[in-house]
Structure formats: structure tokens, C-alpha cells
CSV table of C-alpha atoms in Angstrom, one decimal:
chain,number,residue,atom,x,y,z
A,1,MET,CA,-41.2,15.3,-24.8
A,2,LYS,CA,-40.7,12.7,-22.1
A,3,VAL,CA,-37.9,14.7,-20.5
A,4,ILE,CA,-40.1,17.8,-20.2
A,5,PHE,CA,-42.9,15.6,-18.8
A,6,ASN,CA,-40.6,14.1,-16.2
A,7,ILE,CA,-39.2,17.6,-15.2
A,8,GLY,CA,-42.7,18.9,-14.8
A,9,ARG,CA,-43.7,15.8,-12.8
A,10,TYR,CA,-40.6,16.2,-10.6
A,11,PHE,CA,-41.5,19.7,-9.6
A,12,ILE,CA,-45.2,18.7,-9.0
A,13,MET,CA,-43.8,16.0,-6.8
A,14,LEU,CA,-41.7,18.5,-4.8
A,15,LYS,CA,-44.9,20.5,-4.1
A,16,TYR,CA,-46.4,17.6,-2.3
A,17,VAL,CA,-43.2,16.6,-0.6
A,18,PHE,CA,-43.1,20.0,1.1
A,19,SER,CA,-46.7,20.3,2.0
A,20,ARG,CA,-47.7,20.4,5.6
A,21,PRO,CA,-46.9,17.1,7.4
A,22,GLU,CA,-49.8,15.2,9.1
A,23,LYS,CA,-48.0,14.7,12.4
A,24,PHE,CA,-44.6,16.2,13.3
A,25,ARG,CA,-43.8,13.5,15.9
A,26,ILE,CA,-44.1,10.7,13.3
A,27,TYR,CA,-41.9,12.7,10.8
A,28,LYS,CA,-39.4,13.4,13.5
A,29,ASN,CA,-39.0,9.7,14.2
A,30,ARG,CA,-38.7,9.0,10.5
A,31,ILE,CA,-36.0,11.6,10.1
A,32,PHE,CA,-33.9,9.9,12.8
A,33,ASP,CA,-34.4,6.6,11.0
A,34,GLU,CA,-33.3,8.1,7.7
A,35,ILE,CA,-30.3,9.8,9.3
A,36,GLU,CA,-29.1,6.4,10.3
A,37,ILE,CA,-29.7,4.9,6.9
A,38,ILE,CA,-28.4,7.8,4.8
A,39,GLY,CA,-25.7,9.2,7.0
A,40,ILE,CA,-24.4,6.8,9.7
A,41,ASN,CA,-24.5,3.7,7.5
A,42,SER,CA,-22.5,5.6,4.8
A,43,ILE,CA,-19.6,6.5,7.1
A,44,PRO,CA,-17.5,3.3,6.6
A,45,ILE,CA,-17.5,3.5,2.8
A,46,VAL,CA,-16.9,7.2,2.9
A,47,ALA,CA,-14.0,6.8,5.4
A,48,LEU,CA,-12.4,4.1,3.3
A,49,LEU,CA,-12.7,6.0,0.1
A,50,SER,CA,-11.5,9.3,1.5
A,51,VAL,CA,-8.3,7.9,3.1
A,52,PHE,CA,-7.3,6.2,-0.1
A,53,MET,CA,-8.4,9.1,-2.3
A,54,GLY,CA,-6.2,11.5,-0.3
A,55,ALA,CA,-3.3,9.1,-0.4
A,56,VAL,CA,-3.5,8.7,-4.1
A,57,ILE,CA,-3.8,12.4,-4.7
A,58,THR,CA,-0.6,12.9,-2.6
A,59,LEU,CA,1.3,10.2,-4.4
A,60,GLN,CA,0.3,11.4,-7.9
A,61,THR,CA,1.2,15.0,-7.1
A,62,ALA,CA,4.5,14.1,-5.5
A,63,ALA,CA,5.4,11.8,-8.4
A,64,ASN,CA,4.6,14.3,-11.1
A,65,MET,CA,6.4,17.3,-9.6
A,66,ASP,CA,9.5,17.3,-11.7
A,67,SER,CA,10.4,20.9,-11.6
A,68,PRO,CA,13.0,21.8,-8.9
A,69,LEU,CA,11.4,25.3,-8.7
A,70,LEU,CA,8.3,23.8,-7.0
A,71,PRO,CA,8.7,23.5,-3.3
A,72,VAL,CA,7.9,20.1,-1.9
A,73,GLU,CA,5.2,21.6,0.4
A,74,THR,CA,3.1,22.0,-2.8
A,75,VAL,CA,2.1,18.4,-2.3
A,76,GLY,CA,0.2,19.3,0.9
A,77,TYR,CA,-1.3,22.4,-0.8
A,78,ILE,CA,-2.6,20.5,-3.8
A,79,THR,CA,-4.0,17.7,-1.8
A,80,ARG,CA,-5.8,20.2,0.4
A,81,GLN,CA,-7.2,22.2,-2.5
A,82,SER,CA,-8.3,19.1,-4.5
A,83,THR,CA,-9.9,17.5,-1.5
A,84,ILE,CA,-11.8,20.5,-0.2
A,85,LEU,CA,-12.9,22.0,-3.5
A,86,GLU,CA,-13.8,18.9,-5.5
A,87,PHE,CA,-13.0,15.4,-4.3
A,88,SER,CA,-14.8,15.4,-1.0
A,89,PRO,CA,-17.9,17.3,-2.0
A,90,THR,CA,-18.3,16.0,-5.6
A,91,ILE,CA,-16.7,12.6,-5.8
A,92,ILE,CA,-18.1,11.5,-2.5
A,93,SER,CA,-21.6,12.7,-3.5
A,94,LEU,CA,-21.3,10.8,-6.8
A,95,ILE,CA,-20.5,7.7,-4.8
A,96,LEU,CA,-23.3,8.3,-2.4
A,97,ALA,CA,-25.6,8.8,-5.4
A,98,GLY,CA,-24.9,5.2,-6.2
A,99,LYS,CA,-25.2,3.9,-2.7
A,100,ILE,CA,-28.1,6.0,-1.3
A,101,GLY,CA,-29.8,6.7,-4.6
A,102,SER,CA,-30.2,3.1,-5.5
A,103,ASN,CA,-31.3,2.3,-2.0
A,104,ILE,CA,-34.0,5.0,-2.0
A,105,ALA,CA,-35.3,4.2,-5.4
A,106,SER,CA,-35.5,0.5,-4.8
A,107,GLU,CA,-37.1,1.0,-1.4
A,108,VAL,CA,-39.8,3.4,-2.7
A,109,GLY,CA,-40.2,1.5,-5.9
A,110,THR,CA,-40.8,-1.7,-4.0
A,111,MET,CA,-43.4,0.1,-1.9
A,112,ARG,CA,-45.1,1.2,-5.1
A,113,VAL,CA,-45.3,-2.2,-6.8
A,114,THR,CA,-46.4,-3.9,-3.6
A,115,GLU,CA,-49.2,-1.3,-3.2
A,116,GLN,CA,-47.8,0.0,0.1
A,117,ILE,CA,-47.9,3.6,-1.3
A,118,ASP,CA,-51.6,3.0,-2.4
A,119,ALA,CA,-52.2,1.8,1.2
A,120,LEU,CA,-50.8,5.1,2.5
A,121,GLU,CA,-52.9,7.1,0.1
A,122,ILE,CA,-56.1,5.2,1.0
A,123,MET,CA,-55.5,5.9,4.7
A,124,GLY,CA,-55.4,9.6,3.8
A,125,VAL,CA,-51.6,10.0,4.3
A,126,ASN,CA,-49.7,12.3,2.0
A,127,SER,CA,-47.4,9.5,0.8
A,128,LEU,CA,-44.9,11.8,-0.8
A,129,GLY,CA,-44.5,13.9,2.3
A,130,TYR,CA,-44.3,10.8,4.5
A,131,LEU,CA,-41.8,8.9,2.4
A,132,VAL,CA,-39.7,11.6,0.8
A,133,LEU,CA,-39.5,14.6,3.2
A,134,PRO,CA,-37.7,12.7,6.0
A,135,LYS,CA,-35.1,11.5,3.4
A,136,VAL,CA,-34.5,15.0,2.1
A,137,VAL,CA,-34.1,16.5,5.6
A,138,ALA,CA,-31.9,13.6,6.7
A,139,GLY,CA,-29.8,14.1,3.5
A,140,LEU,CA,-29.4,17.8,4.1
A,141,ILE,CA,-28.4,17.2,7.7
A,142,THR,CA,-25.9,14.4,7.1
A,143,PHE,CA,-24.3,15.2,3.8
A,144,PRO,CA,-22.3,18.2,5.0
A,145,VAL,CA,-21.1,16.2,8.0
A,146,ILE,CA,-20.0,13.4,5.8
A,147,VAL,CA,-18.2,15.7,3.5
A,148,ILE,CA,-16.3,17.3,6.5
A,149,LEU,CA,-15.4,13.9,7.6
A,150,SER,CA,-14.2,13.0,4.2
A,151,MET,CA,-12.1,16.2,3.9
A,152,VAL,CA,-10.4,15.4,7.2
A,153,LEU,CA,-9.8,11.7,6.4
A,154,SER,CA,-8.6,12.5,2.9
A,155,ILE,CA,-6.0,15.0,4.1
A,156,LEU,CA,-4.9,12.5,6.8
A,157,GLY,CA,-4.7,9.8,4.2
A,158,GLY,CA,-2.5,12.1,2.1
A,159,LEU,CA,-0.2,12.7,5.1
A,160,LEU,CA,0.1,9.0,5.7
A,161,ALA,CA,1.0,8.3,2.1
A,162,ALA,CA,3.5,11.2,2.0
A,163,VAL,CA,5.3,10.2,5.1
A,164,GLN,CA,5.2,6.4,4.3
A,165,SER,CA,6.5,6.9,0.8
A,166,GLY,CA,9.2,9.3,1.8
A,167,LEU,CA,8.2,11.7,-1.0
A,168,CYS,CA,7.4,14.5,1.5
A,169,SER,CA,8.1,15.0,5.2
A,170,GLN,CA,5.3,15.5,7.7
A,171,ASN,CA,6.4,19.1,8.3
A,172,ASP,CA,6.5,20.0,4.7
A,173,TYR,CA,3.1,18.4,4.1
A,174,ILE,CA,1.5,20.4,7.0
A,175,LYS,CA,3.3,23.5,5.8
A,176,GLY,CA,1.7,23.0,2.4
A,177,LEU,CA,-1.7,22.5,4.0
A,178,ARG,CA,-1.4,26.0,5.5
A,179,TYR,CA,-0.4,27.7,2.2
A,180,TYR,CA,-2.9,30.3,1.0
A,181,PHE,CA,-5.6,28.9,3.1
A,182,TYR,CA,-8.9,30.8,2.5
A,183,GLU,CA,-12.0,30.0,4.6
A,184,SER,CA,-14.1,30.7,1.6
A,185,ASP,CA,-12.8,27.5,0.0
A,186,VAL,CA,-14.2,25.4,2.8
A,187,THR,CA,-17.5,27.4,2.6
A,188,TYR,CA,-17.6,26.6,-1.1
A,189,GLY,CA,-16.9,22.9,-0.4
A,190,LEU,CA,-19.7,22.8,2.2
A,191,ILE,CA,-22.3,24.6,0.0
A,192,LYS,CA,-22.2,21.9,-2.6
A,193,PRO,CA,-23.3,18.9,-0.4
A,194,PHE,CA,-26.6,20.7,0.4
A,195,PHE,CA,-27.4,20.8,-3.3
A,196,PHE,CA,-26.2,17.3,-3.9
A,197,ALA,CA,-28.1,15.9,-1.0
A,198,PHE,CA,-31.3,17.4,-2.3
A,199,ILE,CA,-30.6,16.1,-5.8
A,200,ILE,CA,-29.9,12.6,-4.7
A,201,THR,CA,-32.8,12.2,-2.3
A,202,THR,CA,-35.4,13.8,-4.5
A,203,VAL,CA,-34.3,12.3,-7.9
A,204,ALA,CA,-34.0,8.8,-6.4
A,205,SER,CA,-37.4,9.2,-4.7
A,206,PHE,CA,-38.9,10.4,-8.0
A,207,TYR,CA,-37.8,7.4,-9.9
A,208,GLY,CA,-38.9,5.1,-7.1
A,209,TYR,CA,-42.2,6.7,-6.6
A,210,TYR,CA,-43.3,6.6,-10.2
A,211,THR,CA,-42.2,3.0,-10.8
A,212,LYS,CA,-44.7,0.9,-12.7
A,213,GLY,CA,-44.7,-2.8,-13.0
A,214,GLY,CA,-42.8,-5.4,-11.0
A,215,ALA,CA,-39.4,-6.4,-9.8
A,216,LEU,CA,-37.6,-5.7,-13.1
A,217,ASP,CA,-39.0,-2.2,-13.2
A,218,VAL,CA,-37.8,-1.5,-9.7
A,219,GLY,CA,-34.3,-2.5,-10.8
A,220,ARG,CA,-34.7,-0.2,-13.8
A,221,SER,CA,-35.9,2.7,-11.7
A,222,SER,CA,-32.9,2.2,-9.4
A,223,THR,CA,-30.5,2.4,-12.3
A,224,GLN,CA,-32.2,5.5,-13.7
A,225,ALA,CA,-32.1,7.1,-10.2
A,226,VAL,CA,-28.3,6.6,-10.1
A,227,VAL,CA,-27.7,7.7,-13.7
A,228,TYR,CA,-29.9,10.9,-13.5
A,229,SER,CA,-28.9,12.0,-10.1
A,230,SER,CA,-25.2,11.6,-11.1
A,231,ILE,CA,-25.8,13.6,-14.3
A,232,THR,CA,-27.7,16.3,-12.3
A,233,ILE,CA,-24.9,16.4,-9.7
A,234,LEU,CA,-22.2,17.0,-12.4
A,235,LEU,CA,-24.2,19.7,-14.1
A,236,THR,CA,-25.0,21.4,-10.8
A,237,ASN,CA,-21.4,21.2,-9.8
A,238,TYR,CA,-20.3,22.9,-13.0
A,239,PHE,CA,-22.8,25.8,-12.5
A,240,LEU,CA,-22.1,26.1,-8.8
A,241,THR,CA,-18.3,26.3,-9.5
A,242,GLN,CA,-18.9,29.0,-12.1
A,243,LEU,CA,-21.3,30.9,-9.8
A,244,ILE,CA,-19.2,30.8,-6.6
A,245,LEU,CA,-15.6,30.7,-7.7
A,246,LEU,CA,-15.7,33.0,-10.7
B,1,MET,CA,-73.8,4.0,1.0
B,2,ILE,CA,-71.6,4.4,-2.1
B,3,GLU,CA,-73.2,5.4,-5.4
B,4,VAL,CA,-71.4,5.1,-8.7
B,5,LYS,CA,-73.1,7.1,-11.5
B,6,GLY,CA,-72.2,6.8,-15.1
B,7,VAL,CA,-68.5,6.2,-14.5
B,8,ASN,CA,-66.2,6.0,-17.6
B,9,LYS,CA,-62.5,5.4,-17.5
B,10,SER,CA,-60.0,4.9,-20.2
B,11,PHE,CA,-56.3,4.5,-20.5
B,12,GLY,CA,-55.2,6.1,-23.7
B,13,ASP,CA,-57.4,4.7,-26.4
B,14,LEU,CA,-58.5,1.8,-24.3
B,15,ASP,CA,-62.0,2.2,-22.7
B,16,VAL,CA,-61.8,0.2,-19.5
B,17,LEU,CA,-65.0,1.3,-17.8
B,18,LYS,CA,-68.1,2.1,-19.9
B,19,GLY,CA,-70.9,4.0,-18.1
B,20,ILE,CA,-71.0,2.0,-14.9
B,21,ASN,CA,-73.9,2.7,-12.5
B,22,ALA,CA,-74.2,0.9,-9.1
B,23,VAL,CA,-75.4,1.4,-5.6
B,24,PHE,CA,-73.5,-0.3,-2.7
B,25,GLU,CA,-75.5,-0.3,0.5
B,26,PRO,CA,-74.3,-0.6,4.0
B,27,GLY,CA,-74.6,-3.7,6.2
B,28,ARG,CA,-74.1,-6.2,3.3
B,29,VAL,CA,-71.2,-7.6,1.4
B,30,ASN,CA,-71.2,-6.2,-2.2
B,31,LEU,CA,-69.2,-8.2,-4.6
B,32,ILE,CA,-67.7,-7.0,-7.9
B,33,ILE,CA,-67.0,-10.0,-10.0
B,34,GLY,CA,-65.8,-10.6,-13.5
B,35,GLN,CA,-63.1,-12.2,-15.6
B,36,SER,CA,-59.5,-11.0,-15.4
B,37,GLY,CA,-59.2,-7.7,-17.4
B,38,SER,CA,-62.9,-7.0,-17.2
B,39,GLY,CA,-62.3,-3.7,-15.3
B,40,LYS,CA,-63.3,-4.7,-11.8
B,41,SER,CA,-60.1,-3.6,-10.1
B,42,VAL,CA,-60.1,-0.4,-12.1
B,43,LEU,CA,-63.6,0.3,-10.9
B,44,ALA,CA,-62.6,-0.2,-7.3
B,45,LYS,CA,-59.6,2.0,-7.7
B,46,CYS,CA,-61.8,4.7,-9.2
B,47,ILE,CA,-64.2,4.4,-6.3
B,48,VAL,CA,-61.4,5.0,-3.8
B,49,GLY,CA,-59.7,7.7,-5.9
B,50,LEU,CA,-56.5,5.9,-6.9
B,51,HIS,CA,-57.6,6.4,-10.5
B,52,GLU,CA,-59.4,9.6,-11.7
B,53,VAL,CA,-62.6,8.9,-13.6
B,54,ASN,CA,-63.0,10.5,-17.1
B,55,THR,CA,-66.7,11.1,-16.6
B,56,GLY,CA,-69.3,10.2,-14.0
B,57,GLU,CA,-69.7,10.6,-10.2
B,58,ILE,CA,-68.9,8.7,-7.1
B,59,LEU,CA,-70.9,9.6,-4.0
B,60,TYR,CA,-70.0,8.5,-0.4
B,61,ASP,CA,-73.3,9.0,1.5
B,62,GLY,CA,-74.2,11.8,-0.8
B,63,ARG,CA,-70.8,13.5,-0.8
B,64,ASN,CA,-69.5,13.8,-4.3
B,65,PHE,CA,-66.0,12.3,-4.1
B,66,THR,CA,-65.1,13.1,-7.7
B,67,ARG,CA,-65.5,16.8,-7.2
B,68,MET,CA,-63.6,17.0,-3.9
B,69,ASN,CA,-60.1,18.6,-3.6
B,70,ARG,CA,-57.2,16.7,-2.2
B,71,ASN,CA,-57.8,17.7,1.4
B,72,GLU,CA,-61.5,16.9,1.3
B,73,ARG,CA,-60.7,13.5,-0.1
B,74,LYS,CA,-58.3,12.9,2.7
B,75,GLU,CA,-61.1,13.4,5.2
B,76,VAL,CA,-63.3,10.8,3.3
B,77,ARG,CA,-60.4,8.4,3.1
B,78,LYS,CA,-60.1,8.4,6.9
B,79,GLU,CA,-63.4,6.6,6.8
B,80,ILE,CA,-62.2,4.0,4.3
B,81,GLY,CA,-60.4,0.7,5.2
B,82,MET,CA,-58.8,-1.3,2.4
B,83,LEU,CA,-57.5,-4.8,2.2
B,84,PHE,CA,-55.1,-5.1,-0.7
B,85,GLN,CA,-54.5,-8.1,-2.9
B,86,GLY,CA,-51.0,-8.5,-1.6
B,87,SER,CA,-51.9,-7.2,1.8
B,88,ALA,CA,-49.6,-4.2,1.4
B,89,LEU,CA,-48.3,-4.3,4.9
B,90,PHE,CA,-45.4,-2.0,5.7
B,91,ASP,CA,-42.3,-4.3,5.6
B,92,SER,CA,-40.3,-2.3,8.2
B,93,LEU,CA,-43.1,-2.3,10.8
B,94,THR,CA,-44.1,-5.1,13.1
B,95,VAL,CA,-47.6,-6.6,13.0
B,96,GLU,CA,-48.7,-4.3,15.9
B,97,GLU,CA,-47.1,-1.2,14.4
B,98,ASN,CA,-48.9,-1.9,11.1
B,99,VAL,CA,-52.3,-1.9,12.8
B,100,MET,CA,-51.3,1.1,15.0
B,101,PHE,CA,-50.1,3.1,12.0
B,102,PRO,CA,-53.4,4.8,10.9
B,103,LEU,CA,-54.1,5.5,14.6
B,104,SER,CA,-50.7,7.1,15.1
B,105,MET,CA,-51.2,9.3,12.0
B,106,PHE,CA,-54.8,10.5,12.6
B,107,THR,CA,-55.7,10.2,16.3
B,108,LYS,CA,-54.5,11.8,19.5
B,109,MET,CA,-54.5,8.4,21.3
B,110,SER,CA,-51.7,7.7,23.7
B,111,LYS,CA,-49.4,4.8,22.8
B,112,GLU,CA,-51.1,2.6,25.4
B,113,GLU,CA,-54.5,3.3,23.9
B,114,MET,CA,-53.3,2.6,20.4
B,115,ARG,CA,-51.8,-0.6,21.5
B,116,GLU,CA,-55.0,-1.6,23.2
B,117,ARG,CA,-57.0,-0.8,20.0
B,118,ALA,CA,-54.5,-2.7,17.9
B,119,ASN,CA,-54.7,-5.7,20.2
B,120,PHE,CA,-58.5,-5.5,20.0
B,121,CYS,CA,-58.4,-5.5,16.2
B,122,LEU,CA,-55.9,-8.3,16.0
B,123,ASP,CA,-58.0,-10.4,18.5
B,124,ARG,CA,-61.0,-9.7,16.3
B,125,VAL,CA,-59.2,-11.4,13.3
B,126,ASN,CA,-58.1,-14.2,15.6
B,127,LEU,CA,-54.5,-13.2,15.7
B,128,THR,CA,-53.0,-13.2,19.1
B,129,ASN,CA,-49.4,-13.2,20.4
B,130,ARG,CA,-48.1,-12.3,16.9
B,131,ASN,CA,-47.7,-8.6,17.6
B,132,HIS,CA,-43.9,-8.4,17.4
B,133,LEU,CA,-43.5,-10.4,14.2
B,134,LEU,CA,-42.5,-8.7,10.9
B,135,PRO,CA,-44.9,-9.2,7.9
B,136,ALA,CA,-42.3,-11.3,6.2
B,137,GLU,CA,-42.4,-13.7,9.1
B,138,CYS,CA,-46.2,-14.3,8.7
B,139,SER,CA,-48.0,-16.6,6.3
B,140,GLY,CA,-50.2,-15.4,3.5
B,141,GLY,CA,-53.4,-16.0,5.5
B,142,MET,CA,-52.0,-14.2,8.5
B,143,GLN,CA,-51.0,-11.2,6.4
B,144,LYS,CA,-54.5,-11.0,5.1
B,145,ARG,CA,-55.9,-11.0,8.6
B,146,ILE,CA,-53.3,-8.3,9.7
B,147,GLY,CA,-54.5,-6.3,6.6
B,148,ILE,CA,-58.1,-6.6,7.8
B,149,ALA,CA,-57.1,-5.6,11.3
B,150,ARG,CA,-55.3,-2.6,10.0
B,151,ALA,CA,-58.3,-1.7,7.7
B,152,ILE,CA,-60.8,-1.8,10.7
B,153,ALA,CA,-58.5,0.0,13.2
B,154,MET,CA,-60.0,3.4,12.5
B,155,ASN,CA,-63.6,2.1,12.6
B,156,PRO,CA,-64.2,2.7,8.9
B,157,LYS,CA,-67.6,3.2,7.4
B,158,TYR,CA,-66.5,1.7,4.1
B,159,LEU,CA,-64.4,-1.4,3.6
B,160,PHE,CA,-62.7,-2.4,0.3
B,161,CYS,CA,-61.2,-5.8,-0.3
B,162,ASP,CA,-59.2,-6.4,-3.5
B,163,GLU,CA,-59.2,-10.1,-4.2
B,164,PRO,CA,-58.9,-11.1,-0.5
B,165,ASN,CA,-58.5,-14.8,-1.3
B,166,SER,CA,-55.8,-14.7,-3.9
B,167,GLY,CA,-52.9,-17.0,-3.1
B,168,LEU,CA,-54.8,-18.7,-0.2
B,169,ASP,CA,-55.8,-22.3,0.3
B,170,PRO,CA,-59.6,-23.0,0.2
B,171,ARG,CA,-59.9,-23.4,3.9
B,172,THR,CA,-58.1,-20.1,4.7
B,173,SER,CA,-60.1,-18.4,2.0
B,174,ILE,CA,-63.3,-19.4,3.8
B,175,VAL,CA,-61.9,-18.1,7.1
B,176,ILE,CA,-61.1,-14.7,5.4
B,177,ASP,CA,-64.5,-14.6,3.7
B,178,ASN,CA,-66.4,-15.2,6.9
B,179,LEU,CA,-64.3,-12.6,8.7
B,180,ILE,CA,-65.2,-10.0,6.1
B,181,LYS,CA,-68.9,-11.0,6.4
B,182,GLU,CA,-68.9,-10.9,10.2
B,183,ILE,CA,-67.1,-7.5,10.4
B,184,THR,CA,-69.5,-6.0,7.8
B,185,TYR,CA,-72.6,-7.1,9.7
B,186,GLU,CA,-71.1,-6.2,13.1
B,187,TYR,CA,-70.1,-2.7,12.2
B,188,ASN,CA,-72.7,-2.1,9.5
B,189,MET,CA,-70.1,-1.2,7.0
B,190,THR,CA,-70.5,-0.7,3.3
B,191,THR,CA,-68.2,-3.5,2.1
B,192,ILE,CA,-67.1,-3.9,-1.5
B,193,VAL,CA,-65.1,-7.1,-2.4
B,194,ILE,CA,-63.4,-7.5,-5.7
B,195,THR,CA,-63.1,-11.2,-6.6
B,196,HIS,CA,-63.2,-13.8,-9.2
B,197,ASP,CA,-63.5,-16.6,-6.7
B,198,MET,CA,-66.8,-18.4,-7.0
B,199,ASN,CA,-66.5,-19.8,-3.5
B,200,SER,CA,-66.6,-16.3,-2.2
B,201,VAL,CA,-69.6,-15.5,-4.3
B,202,ILE,CA,-71.5,-18.4,-2.8
B,203,GLU,CA,-70.1,-17.8,0.7
B,204,ILE,CA,-70.6,-14.1,1.2
B,205,GLY,CA,-72.3,-12.5,-1.8
B,206,ASP,CA,-75.2,-10.5,-0.6
B,207,HIS,CA,-75.2,-8.2,-3.6
B,208,ILE,CA,-73.2,-9.1,-6.7
B,209,LEU,CA,-72.2,-6.8,-9.6
B,210,PHE,CA,-71.0,-8.7,-12.7
B,211,ILE,CA,-68.6,-6.6,-14.9
B,212,TYR,CA,-68.1,-7.8,-18.5
B,213,ASP,CA,-65.8,-5.9,-20.9
B,214,GLY,CA,-66.0,-2.7,-18.8
B,215,GLU,CA,-69.8,-2.7,-18.6
B,216,LYS,CA,-72.1,-3.6,-15.8
B,217,TRP,CA,-73.6,-6.8,-17.2
B,218,TRP,CA,-75.7,-8.0,-14.4
B,219,GLU,CA,-76.6,-7.3,-10.8
B,220,GLY,CA,-78.3,-9.5,-8.2
B,221,SER,CA,-78.0,-11.8,-5.2
B,222,LYS,CA,-76.0,-15.1,-5.0
B,223,GLU,CA,-79.2,-17.1,-5.3
B,224,GLU,CA,-80.1,-15.3,-8.5
B,225,ILE,CA,-76.6,-15.6,-10.1
B,226,LEU,CA,-76.8,-19.4,-9.9
B,227,LYS,CA,-80.1,-19.4,-11.8
B,228,THR,CA,-79.6,-16.8,-14.4
B,229,ASP,CA,-79.6,-17.7,-18.1
B,230,ASN,CA,-77.2,-15.0,-19.2
B,231,PRO,CA,-74.6,-16.8,-21.3
B,232,GLU,CA,-71.6,-14.5,-20.2
B,233,ILE,CA,-72.4,-15.1,-16.6
B,234,ASN,CA,-72.9,-18.8,-17.1
B,235,ASP,CA,-69.5,-18.9,-18.8
B,236,PHE,CA,-68.0,-17.3,-15.8
B,237,VAL,CA,-69.9,-19.0,-13.0
B,238,TYR,CA,-69.9,-22.5,-14.4
B,239,ALA,CA,-66.4,-22.5,-15.8
B,240,ALA,CA,-65.3,-25.2,-13.3
B,241,GLU,CA,-66.4,-28.8,-13.6
B,242,PHE,CA,-67.6,-28.8,-10.0
B,243,MET,CA,-69.9,-25.8,-10.7
B,244,LYS,CA,-71.3,-27.5,-13.8
B,245,GLN,CA,-72.2,-30.5,-11.7
B,246,LEU,CA,-73.8,-28.2,-9.2
B,247,LYS,CA,-75.8,-26.6,-11.9
B,248,GLY,CA,-77.0,-30.0,-13.1
B,249,LYS,CA,-78.2,-30.8,-9.6
B,250,LEU,CA,-79.9,-27.4,-9.2
B,251,GLY,CA,-81.6,-28.0,-12.5
B,252,SER,CA,-82.9,-31.4,-11.5
């Protein structure tokens, strides 16, 4: 019953999030602030993870290719496909669900328990619109950019690992990157972050906004935000894959 | 003027407010007092619309707040200023930005005009040269004063203060109480203060509403509350030894 109640409440929340803002100028400034928090501040961790993720995919692929019938360029091909189709859009989003999701839930949750949200409501401000909409817009703007960055860095990380380990030459790796390249794969990889950005920002805001109690409950909301946004991302990923690729 | 007519509020099976009737007039400090858990904060939250009432009506100068839709309520809320128990200042904004916040949301003032108004309000609560501090860098008393400055920034007709003295030393409490009283008289506001602090009752209580177990138990002035024979009120008012001694002196 509680699940149904929460789903209903989530959609009612979305209705207020997307109602007309009081003042566009204020919202515009808030969006820029959120772009910094959600997007720019996530770049270091995404860059680090992507480079090592690409490197490990390359090493694993090269180390497990026993058949002499498989050309060595396959390493570059598999690294590209894995990165573009799944690792960069999905794994990076799951990691950002932890980083950004907990941040949003604890920020909004703290505002709830310290009555800052009540203060907004008393002033006549649509608190959901004011707090959540800029996060959603900032997420939709920054996630695809972060995913593109991750794709590039992951492939470069793979190249570095291939050359450094001597398992594959630079030319072979680049040749593999060009094998059966379809633009639609990139399109598919870039559709997903829009959905995941929406899920992370709204689910985390939902758990933060409806926090009741004190500091312990803020922590609990933060955990719930990460768990449920991760589960929702995985389910959405499955359905999107089926919908777009098959 | 704010009128509360037959307000009932329950959470699940628990009846928190039971048929409360009250009239809060402008130009005087109206206190809602009562023990912890008596329902005074719930009553205040019902009046400002943070809780929906089960039955009953709340009227702001004749306008039925309980029957209004979300947008109509927003218009009324622009006339309300509220000081929260924990001040509820926005952590990420400076003192000045906190006071300017409602102005930036709802007026067409230029930044300079907003700054001027914010400085005026901060001066009014005796806070100068603190504009660029963050709330975390301010003391509890300063935070309350910033909260009052923010509450009066839009020239509200109605001022709500939820336990304005909680966590403050007696001297600062008196400063905050006097500030609330002065502002109420100066701007002829309808002020409602929720408190269980007897010092506040004696200091600023023009009109007092005593809530007991979710019911309006008693209503009167600060002079009357000290003389009443009602046992529940006496338990509350004369709980402290100092107040018992005061009662003895009043009696003699």
C-alpha cells in the first residue's frame, strides 16, 4: 500500500514542480547554481572513474581473447561498444545517483526539518518549484555532457591501458574503435542520461521533501533516495534498452 | 483581524484540536499559551495553512482561508510574516539576502531598492553591519532578529511567532519580546505568538489564549491570568517557584 501511496505522491509532487515559476530571473540564477553543484562538481569523480573503467574494460577484453580467429582490433571495438552503450550512460548515472542523489535528499531534507520549506510556503513561494525544478533542469542539461565526457575519457583510458600493457597497439585499438560504428549507438547512449537525470533529481528531491523528524530521518531519506533512484535507473535502463535496441 | 471558528484537527485517531474558537485583533500581541503537546503549535500551523483543518473556518479579515484554492492562499500568505522556532533562515544566503528574499520573489523592486528595504528592516531589529554574514555565523538571538526582519520585509498585516524565545537567555528573550511588541504597535499588525514562556506572558501578553488538551480553556489579559482561580491555568502559570512567590505577594 505504501508503495502505491508513494508513487501517487511522487506524481502529485511533479505536478507542483512543473507549475509556473513565480519569477523566471530567480529560477535562472538557481539553475546556474545547480549546474555547478550537479554538473561541474561531478566532473573530477566522473573523469577518474571513466579513465579507469575504460582501462579495465580494455585489459579484461584483451586478456580474455584466447581465440586466434579474433583480430586484436576487437579490443578497441568492445571497449567502444561497452562504454557508449552501457558503462558511460548507466554506470556513471548509478554513481551519480549516489553522489548527487544523497546530496539533494540531504539538502532538501535538512531544509524540511529546519522549517525552511515551511518558511518558503508561508511566504507564498511554491517550494517544490523553487527547490526541485532548477535541479531537474540542471540535471537534464549537465548529465548528457557528463556522459559524453565519460565516453571520451573511458575510450582514452582504454587506449592508454592497451598501449601501456602491450596487449594491443595504438593503431589496432583505433582501428577497432572504427569497426561497425553506427551513430545510432551514440544516440542511444545519449537518450538514457536524460531519463536518468530526471529520475535522480526527482526521486532524491521526493525523499528529501517528504522527510519527517530530525537528523536521523534526513540520513534515512538520503539512503532511500540513493536506493530507489538506483533501482529506478536499472529498471528504466532495461526497458529503454528493449525499446530502442530491439 | 483573524477569526478561528470551530476548528477541529486530528492526526489519525488522535484529536489534537477540539472546536477552537478565537478572535485575534490587530494592534495587539495575541499569545497562544499552553503546555507542550497541548496543540498550540498545531493551531498556529492550521491558521497559516501548513496543516489542513478537519472542520471549522479560519478568516483573515473576513476572507475564508479554509475555502481558498492554492493560488488564493498564496495571495493571503504574501500578507503574512512568520518567525519560526528555529528561525528557519536559508543557510546558503547571507543575512541581507535572507531579508531580501521575499522582496525578490514578489516585488518589482530594483536590487538597490531591495537592499535599502533590507537595511531598513535590519536596522529596525537593531542589526547593523551584519549584512554579509551567513546565518551559521550568527548567534541565536541574532538569528531571531534576522527572522523578524525577514518577516516584516513585505510589510505584513499578520505576524506569527512560533516560540520566539526558545533557546535564548532571559535578557535576549526580553529584547525579542519587546521588539515583537513594538513592531506590532508600530505597524498595527495582527500578531500571534505561540509560547510557553511566562516571562513573555507578563511582558507582552495583551490578549492570551490558554489551550489545554486541544481545547480553548481560557481567554483574557495578562492581568487576568495572574488572578484567575482556574486550576489548570494555575498549574501552568505558577509552576515555577518564583511565580508561586509572586502569587503570594499578589495575594497579600
